[in-house]
Amino acid sequence: MIVFYSMKKLLLFLSLCWTSFSFAQTFHFEDTCTTLIKTTSQSPAHWYIEIFNDTGVDTMLRWKAYFEEIPAEWNINFDVQTQSWPTVNDGDSADFVLQPTAEFPQKLIIGAMLNDTPGNGTVFFDIYDPDFPSVRQTICYEFIVTSVVGLDELQEIPFIRFKENALVINNGQETTLEVYALNGQRLVQQTSSDRFDLSGIASQTVLLHLHQNSKRYIVRTFIP
């Protein structure tokens, strides 16, 4: 009886481990946070985080939103490419389908109508299988919005400073930079832990995408 009981416990333990392992493979993120640096004139503010399907089949997931210091004047919306929600409030939740993504990962797209209101706030989303609510992944979209046109937006990025036509990396960590013209043309794609030389870019307004660890910063700024 003791051997039989122990075997039952072992089988139950292995079953739970296998279930947890299988669930852990349902989806994953490469980036979990994105920071959008804008002025109030650059509304709506929007960007995305990519979610990867690890099952190869349609998978039902759920999101739940949490706001931190989001101004009441902002209207937050959310789009997962298979469904969209024009207004999302703190505490809202809904189910969505994560499709197989053999070529391109699915995008979880955040949007904010700023309504001429500056602020610094974050929208968090818990993403999880509704059948396994205790196992979840949290992603975040941080908004840094000022009302001052011409502000040096780069000062909002903690590990970067602009010096002599170059972006200098302060913390020595490997960073990827992509620079896009406003027409969508990619002007630069580099990886460095020291500095990025921008002297080859003609004077213009550009979008900078800076990626370090699992966080991405998106900033629209002027290259002199």
JSON list of C-alpha atoms in Angstrom, two decimals, residues 14-203:
[
{"chain": "A", "resi": 14, "resn": "LEU", "atom": "CA", "xyz": [4.83, 14.32, -12.96]},
{"chain": "A", "resi": 15, "resn": "SER", "atom": "CA", "xyz": [1.42, 15.14, -14.41]},
{"chain": "A", "resi": 16, "resn": "LEU", "atom": "CA", "xyz": [1.44, 18.59, -12.82]},
{"chain": "A", "resi": 17, "resn": "CYS", "atom": "CA", "xyz": [4.99, 19.25, -13.98]},
{"chain": "A", "resi": 18, "resn": "TRP", "atom": "CA", "xyz": [4.10, 18.23, -17.54]},
{"chain": "A", "resi": 19, "resn": "THR", "atom": "CA", "xyz": [0.99, 20.43, -17.50]},
{"chain": "A", "resi": 20, "resn": "SER", "atom": "CA", "xyz": [3.00, 23.42, -16.27]},
{"chain": "A", "resi": 21, "resn": "PHE", "atom": "CA", "xyz": [5.73, 22.81, -18.81]},
{"chain": "A", "resi": 22, "resn": "SER", "atom": "CA", "xyz": [3.22, 22.49, -21.67]},
{"chain": "A", "resi": 23, "resn": "PHE", "atom": "CA", "xyz": [1.49, 25.69, -20.66]},
{"chain": "A", "resi": 24, "resn": "ALA", "atom": "CA", "xyz": [4.77, 27.56, -20.40]},
{"chain": "A", "resi": 25, "resn": "GLN", "atom": "CA", "xyz": [5.33, 26.87, -24.09]},
{"chain": "A", "resi": 26, "resn": "THR", "atom": "CA", "xyz": [2.00, 28.44, -25.20]},
{"chain": "A", "resi": 27, "resn": "PHE", "atom": "CA", "xyz": [3.41, 31.92, -26.00]},
{"chain": "A", "resi": 28, "resn": "HIS", "atom": "CA", "xyz": [6.36, 34.18, -25.30]},
{"chain": "A", "resi": 29, "resn": "PHE", "atom": "CA", "xyz": [7.60, 37.75, -25.75]},
{"chain": "A", "resi": 30, "resn": "GLU", "atom": "CA", "xyz": [11.04, 38.96, -26.78]},
{"chain": "A", "resi": 31, "resn": "ASP", "atom": "CA", "xyz": [10.34, 42.53, -25.60]},
{"chain": "A", "resi": 32, "resn": "THR", "atom": "CA", "xyz": [8.11, 43.10, -22.58]},
{"chain": "A", "resi": 33, "resn": "CYS", "atom": "CA", "xyz": [8.18, 46.91, -22.27]},
{"chain": "A", "resi": 34, "resn": "THR", "atom": "CA", "xyz": [8.02, 49.81, -24.71]},
{"chain": "A", "resi": 35, "resn": "THR", "atom": "CA", "xyz": [8.44, 53.51, -23.87]},
{"chain": "A", "resi": 36, "resn": "LEU", "atom": "CA", "xyz": [6.86, 56.10, -26.16]},
{"chain": "A", "resi": 37, "resn": "ILE", "atom": "CA", "xyz": [8.29, 59.62, -25.84]},
{"chain": "A", "resi": 38, "resn": "LYS", "atom": "CA", "xyz": [5.95, 62.20, -27.38]},
{"chain": "A", "resi": 39, "resn": "THR", "atom": "CA", "xyz": [4.68, 65.76, -27.23]},
{"chain": "A", "resi": 40, "resn": "THR", "atom": "CA", "xyz": [0.98, 66.54, -26.95]},
{"chain": "A", "resi": 41, "resn": "SER", "atom": "CA", "xyz": [0.97, 67.49, -30.64]},
{"chain": "A", "resi": 42, "resn": "GLN", "atom": "CA", "xyz": [1.97, 63.93, -31.61]},
{"chain": "A", "resi": 43, "resn": "SER", "atom": "CA", "xyz": [-1.39, 62.35, -30.91]},
{"chain": "A", "resi": 44, "resn": "PRO", "atom": "CA", "xyz": [-2.45, 59.59, -31.18]},
{"chain": "A", "resi": 45, "resn": "ALA", "atom": "CA", "xyz": [0.58, 57.88, -29.67]},
{"chain": "A", "resi": 46, "resn": "HIS", "atom": "CA", "xyz": [0.79, 54.22, -30.60]},
{"chain": "A", "resi": 47, "resn": "TRP", "atom": "CA", "xyz": [3.20, 51.30, -30.84]},
{"chain": "A", "resi": 48, "resn": "TYR", "atom": "CA", "xyz": [3.22, 47.55, -30.34]},
{"chain": "A", "resi": 49, "resn": "ILE", "atom": "CA", "xyz": [4.79, 44.57, -28.59]},
{"chain": "A", "resi": 50, "resn": "GLU", "atom": "CA", "xyz": [5.09, 41.31, -30.53]},
{"chain": "A", "resi": 51, "resn": "ILE", "atom": "CA", "xyz": [3.72, 38.06, -29.11]},
{"chain": "A", "resi": 52, "resn": "PHE", "atom": "CA", "xyz": [4.92, 34.68, -30.38]},
{"chain": "A", "resi": 53, "resn": "ASN", "atom": "CA", "xyz": [2.72, 31.58, -30.57]},
{"chain": "A", "resi": 54, "resn": "ASP", "atom": "CA", "xyz": [4.59, 28.46, -29.44]},
{"chain": "A", "resi": 55, "resn": "THR", "atom": "CA", "xyz": [1.80, 25.95, -30.16]},
{"chain": "A", "resi": 56, "resn": "GLY", "atom": "CA", "xyz": [1.29, 26.16, -33.94]},
{"chain": "A", "resi": 57, "resn": "VAL", "atom": "CA", "xyz": [-2.51, 26.39, -33.50]},
{"chain": "A", "resi": 58, "resn": "ASP", "atom": "CA", "xyz": [-5.04, 29.08, -32.58]},
{"chain": "A", "resi": 59, "resn": "THR", "atom": "CA", "xyz": [-4.76, 29.70, -28.83]},
{"chain": "A", "resi": 60, "resn": "MET", "atom": "CA", "xyz": [-7.27, 31.53, -26.62]},
{"chain": "A", "resi": 61, "resn": "LEU", "atom": "CA", "xyz": [-5.61, 34.03, -24.30]},
{"chain": "A", "resi": 62, "resn": "ARG", "atom": "CA", "xyz": [-6.84, 36.80, -22.02]},
{"chain": "A", "resi": 63, "resn": "TRP", "atom": "CA", "xyz": [-5.57, 40.30, -21.28]},
{"chain": "A", "resi": 64, "resn": "LYS", "atom": "CA", "xyz": [-6.21, 42.37, -18.17]},
{"chain": "A", "resi": 65, "resn": "ALA", "atom": "CA", "xyz": [-5.23, 46.06, -18.03]},
{"chain": "A", "resi": 66, "resn": "TYR", "atom": "CA", "xyz": [-3.81, 48.05, -15.12]},
{"chain": "A", "resi": 67, "resn": "PHE", "atom": "CA", "xyz": [-3.15, 51.80, -15.27]},
{"chain": "A", "resi": 68, "resn": "GLU", "atom": "CA", "xyz": [-0.44, 53.66, -13.40]},
{"chain": "A", "resi": 69, "resn": "GLU", "atom": "CA", "xyz": [-0.70, 57.48, -13.46]},
{"chain": "A", "resi": 70, "resn": "ILE", "atom": "CA", "xyz": [-2.54, 57.56, -16.81]},
{"chain": "A", "resi": 71, "resn": "PRO", "atom": "CA", "xyz": [-4.27, 60.98, -17.09]},
{"chain": "A", "resi": 72, "resn": "ALA", "atom": "CA", "xyz": [-8.06, 60.79, -17.10]},
{"chain": "A", "resi": 73, "resn": "GLU", "atom": "CA", "xyz": [-8.07, 62.91, -20.28]},
{"chain": "A", "resi": 74, "resn": "TRP", "atom": "CA", "xyz": [-6.28, 60.22, -22.31]},
{"chain": "A", "resi": 75, "resn": "ASN", "atom": "CA", "xyz": [-8.27, 57.60, -24.21]},
{"chain": "A", "resi": 76, "resn": "ILE", "atom": "CA", "xyz": [-6.46, 54.26, -24.32]},
{"chain": "A", "resi": 77, "resn": "ASN", "atom": "CA", "xyz": [-7.23, 51.74, -27.05]},
{"chain": "A", "resi": 78, "resn": "PHE", "atom": "CA", "xyz": [-5.90, 48.26, -27.72]},
{"chain": "A", "resi": 79, "resn": "ASP", "atom": "CA", "xyz": [-5.67, 46.12, -30.87]},
{"chain": "A", "resi": 80, "resn": "VAL", "atom": "CA", "xyz": [-4.44, 42.52, -31.12]},
{"chain": "A", "resi": 81, "resn": "GLN", "atom": "CA", "xyz": [-4.93, 42.25, -34.92]},
{"chain": "A", "resi": 82, "resn": "THR", "atom": "CA", "xyz": [-7.70, 39.67, -34.49]},
{"chain": "A", "resi": 83, "resn": "GLN", "atom": "CA", "xyz": [-9.84, 42.06, -32.41]},
{"chain": "A", "resi": 84, "resn": "SER", "atom": "CA", "xyz": [-9.73, 45.66, -31.17]},
{"chain": "A", "resi": 85, "resn": "TRP", "atom": "CA", "xyz": [-11.10, 47.67, -28.25]},
{"chain": "A", "resi": 86, "resn": "PRO", "atom": "CA", "xyz": [-11.59, 51.42, -28.95]},
{"chain": "A", "resi": 87, "resn": "THR", "atom": "CA", "xyz": [-11.63, 52.29, -25.24]},
{"chain": "A", "resi": 88, "resn": "VAL", "atom": "CA", "xyz": [-9.78, 50.47, -22.46]},
{"chain": "A", "resi": 89, "resn": "ASN", "atom": "CA", "xyz": [-10.16, 51.43, -18.80]},
{"chain": "A", "resi": 90, "resn": "ASP", "atom": "CA", "xyz": [-8.20, 50.44, -15.72]},
{"chain": "A", "resi": 91, "resn": "GLY", "atom": "CA", "xyz": [-9.18, 46.89, -14.74]},
{"chain": "A", "resi": 92, "resn": "ASP", "atom": "CA", "xyz": [-10.74, 45.95, -18.09]},
{"chain": "A", "resi": 93, "resn": "SER", "atom": "CA", "xyz": [-10.23, 42.42, -19.40]},
{"chain": "A", "resi": 94, "resn": "ALA", "atom": "CA", "xyz": [-11.10, 40.45, -22.55]},
{"chain": "A", "resi": 95, "resn": "ASP", "atom": "CA", "xyz": [-10.24, 37.26, -24.39]},
{"chain": "A", "resi": 96, "resn": "PHE", "atom": "CA", "xyz": [-8.49, 37.13, -27.76]},
{"chain": "A", "resi": 97, "resn": "VAL", "atom": "CA", "xyz": [-7.14, 34.57, -30.20]},
{"chain": "A", "resi": 98, "resn": "LEU", "atom": "CA", "xyz": [-3.39, 34.20, -30.65]},
{"chain": "A", "resi": 99, "resn": "GLN", "atom": "CA", "xyz": [-2.91, 32.89, -34.16]},
{"chain": "A", "resi": 100, "resn": "PRO", "atom": "CA", "xyz": [-0.06, 30.69, -35.42]},
{"chain": "A", "resi": 101, "resn": "THR", "atom": "CA", "xyz": [2.70, 33.04, -36.58]},
{"chain": "A", "resi": 102, "resn": "ALA", "atom": "CA", "xyz": [4.99, 31.14, -38.90]},
{"chain": "A", "resi": 103, "resn": "GLU", "atom": "CA", "xyz": [6.26, 34.26, -40.72]},
{"chain": "A", "resi": 104, "resn": "PHE", "atom": "CA", "xyz": [5.31, 37.31, -38.65]},
{"chain": "A", "resi": 105, "resn": "PRO", "atom": "CA", "xyz": [4.51, 37.44, -34.92]},
{"chain": "A", "resi": 106, "resn": "GLN", "atom": "CA", "xyz": [1.18, 38.90, -33.85]},
{"chain": "A", "resi": 107, "resn": "LYS", "atom": "CA", "xyz": [1.24, 42.50, -32.64]},
{"chain": "A", "resi": 108, "resn": "LEU", "atom": "CA", "xyz": [-0.38, 43.80, -29.45]},
{"chain": "A", "resi": 109, "resn": "ILE", "atom": "CA", "xyz": [-0.90, 47.45, -30.38]},
{"chain": "A", "resi": 110, "resn": "ILE", "atom": "CA", "xyz": [-1.45, 50.18, -27.79]},
{"chain": "A", "resi": 111, "resn": "GLY", "atom": "CA", "xyz": [-2.86, 53.59, -28.65]},
{"chain": "A", "resi": 112, "resn": "ALA", "atom": "CA", "xyz": [-3.48, 56.78, -26.69]},
{"chain": "A", "resi": 113, "resn": "MET", "atom": "CA", "xyz": [-5.45, 59.84, -27.74]},
{"chain": "A", "resi": 114, "resn": "LEU", "atom": "CA", "xyz": [-3.69, 62.50, -25.69]},
{"chain": "A", "resi": 115, "resn": "ASN", "atom": "CA", "xyz": [-6.28, 65.30, -25.93]},
{"chain": "A", "resi": 116, "resn": "ASP", "atom": "CA", "xyz": [-3.63, 68.02, -25.44]},
{"chain": "A", "resi": 117, "resn": "THR", "atom": "CA", "xyz": [-2.79, 66.63, -21.99]},
{"chain": "A", "resi": 118, "resn": "PRO", "atom": "CA", "xyz": [0.84, 66.00, -20.91]},
{"chain": "A", "resi": 119, "resn": "GLY", "atom": "CA", "xyz": [1.65, 63.20, -18.50]},
{"chain": "A", "resi": 120, "resn": "ASN", "atom": "CA", "xyz": [3.88, 60.29, -17.59]},
{"chain": "A", "resi": 121, "resn": "GLY", "atom": "CA", "xyz": [2.04, 57.01, -17.10]},
{"chain": "A", "resi": 122, "resn": "THR", "atom": "CA", "xyz": [2.12, 53.30, -17.84]},
{"chain": "A", "resi": 123, "resn": "VAL", "atom": "CA", "xyz": [-0.43, 50.77, -19.05]},
{"chain": "A", "resi": 124, "resn": "PHE", "atom": "CA", "xyz": [0.29, 47.21, -17.90]},
{"chain": "A", "resi": 125, "resn": "PHE", "atom": "CA", "xyz": [-1.30, 44.13, -19.43]},
{"chain": "A", "resi": 126, "resn": "ASP", "atom": "CA", "xyz": [-1.31, 40.70, -17.82]},
{"chain": "A", "resi": 127, "resn": "ILE", "atom": "CA", "xyz": [-1.43, 38.10, -20.62]},
{"chain": "A", "resi": 128, "resn": "TYR", "atom": "CA", "xyz": [-2.45, 34.54, -19.72]},
{"chain": "A", "resi": 129, "resn": "ASP", "atom": "CA", "xyz": [-4.40, 31.45, -20.64]},
{"chain": "A", "resi": 130, "resn": "PRO", "atom": "CA", "xyz": [-7.81, 31.80, -18.92]},
{"chain": "A", "resi": 131, "resn": "ASP", "atom": "CA", "xyz": [-7.60, 28.11, -17.93]},
{"chain": "A", "resi": 132, "resn": "PHE", "atom": "CA", "xyz": [-4.30, 28.79, -16.10]},
{"chain": "A", "resi": 133, "resn": "PRO", "atom": "CA", "xyz": [-4.80, 32.30, -14.61]},
{"chain": "A", "resi": 134, "resn": "SER", "atom": "CA", "xyz": [-2.02, 31.93, -12.03]},
{"chain": "A", "resi": 135, "resn": "VAL", "atom": "CA", "xyz": [0.65, 31.72, -14.73]},
{"chain": "A", "resi": 136, "resn": "ARG", "atom": "CA", "xyz": [0.91, 34.99, -16.60]},
{"chain": "A", "resi": 137, "resn": "GLN", "atom": "CA", "xyz": [3.26, 37.37, -18.37]},
{"chain": "A", "resi": 138, "resn": "THR", "atom": "CA", "xyz": [3.09, 41.13, -17.76]},
{"chain": "A", "resi": 139, "resn": "ILE", "atom": "CA", "xyz": [3.93, 43.60, -20.52]},
{"chain": "A", "resi": 140, "resn": "CYS", "atom": "CA", "xyz": [3.98, 47.39, -20.26]},
{"chain": "A", "resi": 141, "resn": "TYR", "atom": "CA", "xyz": [3.61, 50.47, -22.41]},
{"chain": "A", "resi": 142, "resn": "GLU", "atom": "CA", "xyz": [5.07, 53.62, -20.83]},
{"chain": "A", "resi": 143, "resn": "PHE", "atom": "CA", "xyz": [4.07, 57.06, -22.12]},
{"chain": "A", "resi": 144, "resn": "ILE", "atom": "CA", "xyz": [6.22, 60.14, -21.53]},
{"chain": "A", "resi": 145, "resn": "VAL", "atom": "CA", "xyz": [4.28, 63.10, -22.97]},
{"chain": "A", "resi": 146, "resn": "THR", "atom": "CA", "xyz": [5.34, 66.74, -22.69]},
{"chain": "A", "resi": 147, "resn": "SER", "atom": "CA", "xyz": [3.66, 69.91, -23.88]},
{"chain": "A", "resi": 148, "resn": "VAL", "atom": "CA", "xyz": [6.92, 71.66, -24.83]},
{"chain": "A", "resi": 149, "resn": "VAL", "atom": "CA", "xyz": [7.71, 71.49, -28.55]},
{"chain": "A", "resi": 150, "resn": "GLY", "atom": "CA", "xyz": [11.46, 71.37, -29.22]},
{"chain": "A", "resi": 151, "resn": "LEU", "atom": "CA", "xyz": [12.36, 69.75, -25.89]},
{"chain": "A", "resi": 152, "resn": "ASP", "atom": "CA", "xyz": [15.38, 67.45, -26.09]},
{"chain": "A", "resi": 153, "resn": "GLU", "atom": "CA", "xyz": [13.38, 64.25, -25.86]},
{"chain": "A", "resi": 154, "resn": "LEU", "atom": "CA", "xyz": [16.53, 62.13, -25.58]},
{"chain": "A", "resi": 155, "resn": "GLN", "atom": "CA", "xyz": [16.99, 63.26, -21.99]},
{"chain": "A", "resi": 156, "resn": "GLU", "atom": "CA", "xyz": [14.06, 60.98, -21.11]},
{"chain": "A", "resi": 157, "resn": "ILE", "atom": "CA", "xyz": [16.12, 57.89, -22.07]},
{"chain": "A", "resi": 158, "resn": "PRO", "atom": "CA", "xyz": [18.26, 57.04, -19.02]},
{"chain": "A", "resi": 159, "resn": "PHE", "atom": "CA", "xyz": [21.17, 55.34, -20.80]},
{"chain": "A", "resi": 160, "resn": "ILE", "atom": "CA", "xyz": [21.67, 57.72, -23.78]},
{"chain": "A", "resi": 161, "resn": "ARG", "atom": "CA", "xyz": [23.01, 61.22, -24.28]},
{"chain": "A", "resi": 162, "resn": "PHE", "atom": "CA", "xyz": [23.58, 63.20, -27.47]},
{"chain": "A", "resi": 163, "resn": "LYS", "atom": "CA", "xyz": [27.10, 64.54, -27.99]},
{"chain": "A", "resi": 164, "resn": "GLU", "atom": "CA", "xyz": [28.82, 65.83, -31.15]},
{"chain": "A", "resi": 165, "resn": "ASN", "atom": "CA", "xyz": [26.51, 64.15, -33.70]},
{"chain": "A", "resi": 166, "resn": "ALA", "atom": "CA", "xyz": [26.60, 60.85, -31.80]},
{"chain": "A", "resi": 167, "resn": "LEU", "atom": "CA", "xyz": [24.48, 58.96, -29.32]},
{"chain": "A", "resi": 168, "resn": "VAL", "atom": "CA", "xyz": [26.67, 57.92, -26.39]},
{"chain": "A", "resi": 169, "resn": "ILE", "atom": "CA", "xyz": [25.67, 54.88, -24.31]},
{"chain": "A", "resi": 170, "resn": "ASN", "atom": "CA", "xyz": [26.18, 55.70, -20.62]},
{"chain": "A", "resi": 171, "resn": "ASN", "atom": "CA", "xyz": [25.89, 52.26, -19.03]},
{"chain": "A", "resi": 172, "resn": "GLY", "atom": "CA", "xyz": [28.07, 50.24, -21.44]},
{"chain": "A", "resi": 173, "resn": "GLN", "atom": "CA", "xyz": [25.35, 47.69, -22.20]},
{"chain": "A", "resi": 174, "resn": "GLU", "atom": "CA", "xyz": [24.75, 46.31, -25.69]},
{"chain": "A", "resi": 175, "resn": "THR", "atom": "CA", "xyz": [22.14, 48.45, -27.43]},
{"chain": "A", "resi": 176, "resn": "THR", "atom": "CA", "xyz": [20.50, 48.26, -30.83]},
{"chain": "A", "resi": 177, "resn": "LEU", "atom": "CA", "xyz": [19.60, 51.45, -32.69]},
{"chain": "A", "resi": 178, "resn": "GLU", "atom": "CA", "xyz": [17.30, 51.80, -35.68]},
{"chain": "A", "resi": 179, "resn": "VAL", "atom": "CA", "xyz": [16.70, 55.22, -37.23]},
{"chain": "A", "resi": 180, "resn": "TYR", "atom": "CA", "xyz": [13.71, 55.77, -39.50]},
{"chain": "A", "resi": 181, "resn": "ALA", "atom": "CA", "xyz": [12.77, 58.73, -41.68]},
{"chain": "A", "resi": 182, "resn": "LEU", "atom": "CA", "xyz": [9.18, 59.90, -41.35]},
{"chain": "A", "resi": 183, "resn": "ASN", "atom": "CA", "xyz": [8.34, 58.20, -44.66]},
{"chain": "A", "resi": 184, "resn": "GLY", "atom": "CA", "xyz": [9.26, 54.83, -43.09]},
{"chain": "A", "resi": 185, "resn": "GLN", "atom": "CA", "xyz": [12.69, 54.47, -44.72]},
{"chain": "A", "resi": 186, "resn": "ARG", "atom": "CA", "xyz": [15.23, 52.87, -42.39]},
{"chain": "A", "resi": 187, "resn": "LEU", "atom": "CA", "xyz": [18.35, 55.04, -42.34]},
{"chain": "A", "resi": 188, "resn": "VAL", "atom": "CA", "xyz": [20.48, 53.24, -39.75]},
{"chain": "A", "resi": 189, "resn": "GLN", "atom": "CA", "xyz": [20.57, 49.86, -38.01]},
{"chain": "A", "resi": 190, "resn": "GLN", "atom": "CA", "xyz": [23.50, 49.33, -35.63]},
{"chain": "A", "resi": 191, "resn": "THR", "atom": "CA", "xyz": [24.43, 47.51, -32.42]},
{"chain": "A", "resi": 192, "resn": "SER", "atom": "CA", "xyz": [26.97, 48.93, -29.98]},
{"chain": "A", "resi": 193, "resn": "SER", "atom": "CA", "xyz": [27.82, 49.22, -26.30]},
{"chain": "A", "resi": 194, "resn": "ASP", "atom": "CA", "xyz": [29.69, 52.52, -26.75]},
{"chain": "A", "resi": 195, "resn": "ARG", "atom": "CA", "xyz": [28.26, 55.07, -29.23]},
{"chain": "A", "resi": 196, "resn": "PHE", "atom": "CA", "xyz": [26.34, 55.55, -32.47]},
{"chain": "A", "resi": 197, "resn": "ASP", "atom": "CA", "xyz": [27.67, 58.00, -35.05]},
{"chain": "A", "resi": 198, "resn": "LEU", "atom": "CA", "xyz": [24.77, 59.98, -36.61]},
{"chain": "A", "resi": 199, "resn": "SER", "atom": "CA", "xyz": [26.89, 62.34, -38.71]},
{"chain": "A", "resi": 200, "resn": "GLY", "atom": "CA", "xyz": [25.88, 60.53, -41.91]},
{"chain": "A", "resi": 201, "resn": "ILE", "atom": "CA", "xyz": [22.18, 61.39, -41.45]},
{"chain": "A", "resi": 202, "resn": "ALA", "atom": "CA", "xyz": [20.98, 64.56, -43.14]},
{"chain": "A", "resi": 203, "resn": "SER", "atom": "CA", "xyz": [19.35, 67.17, -40.90]}
]
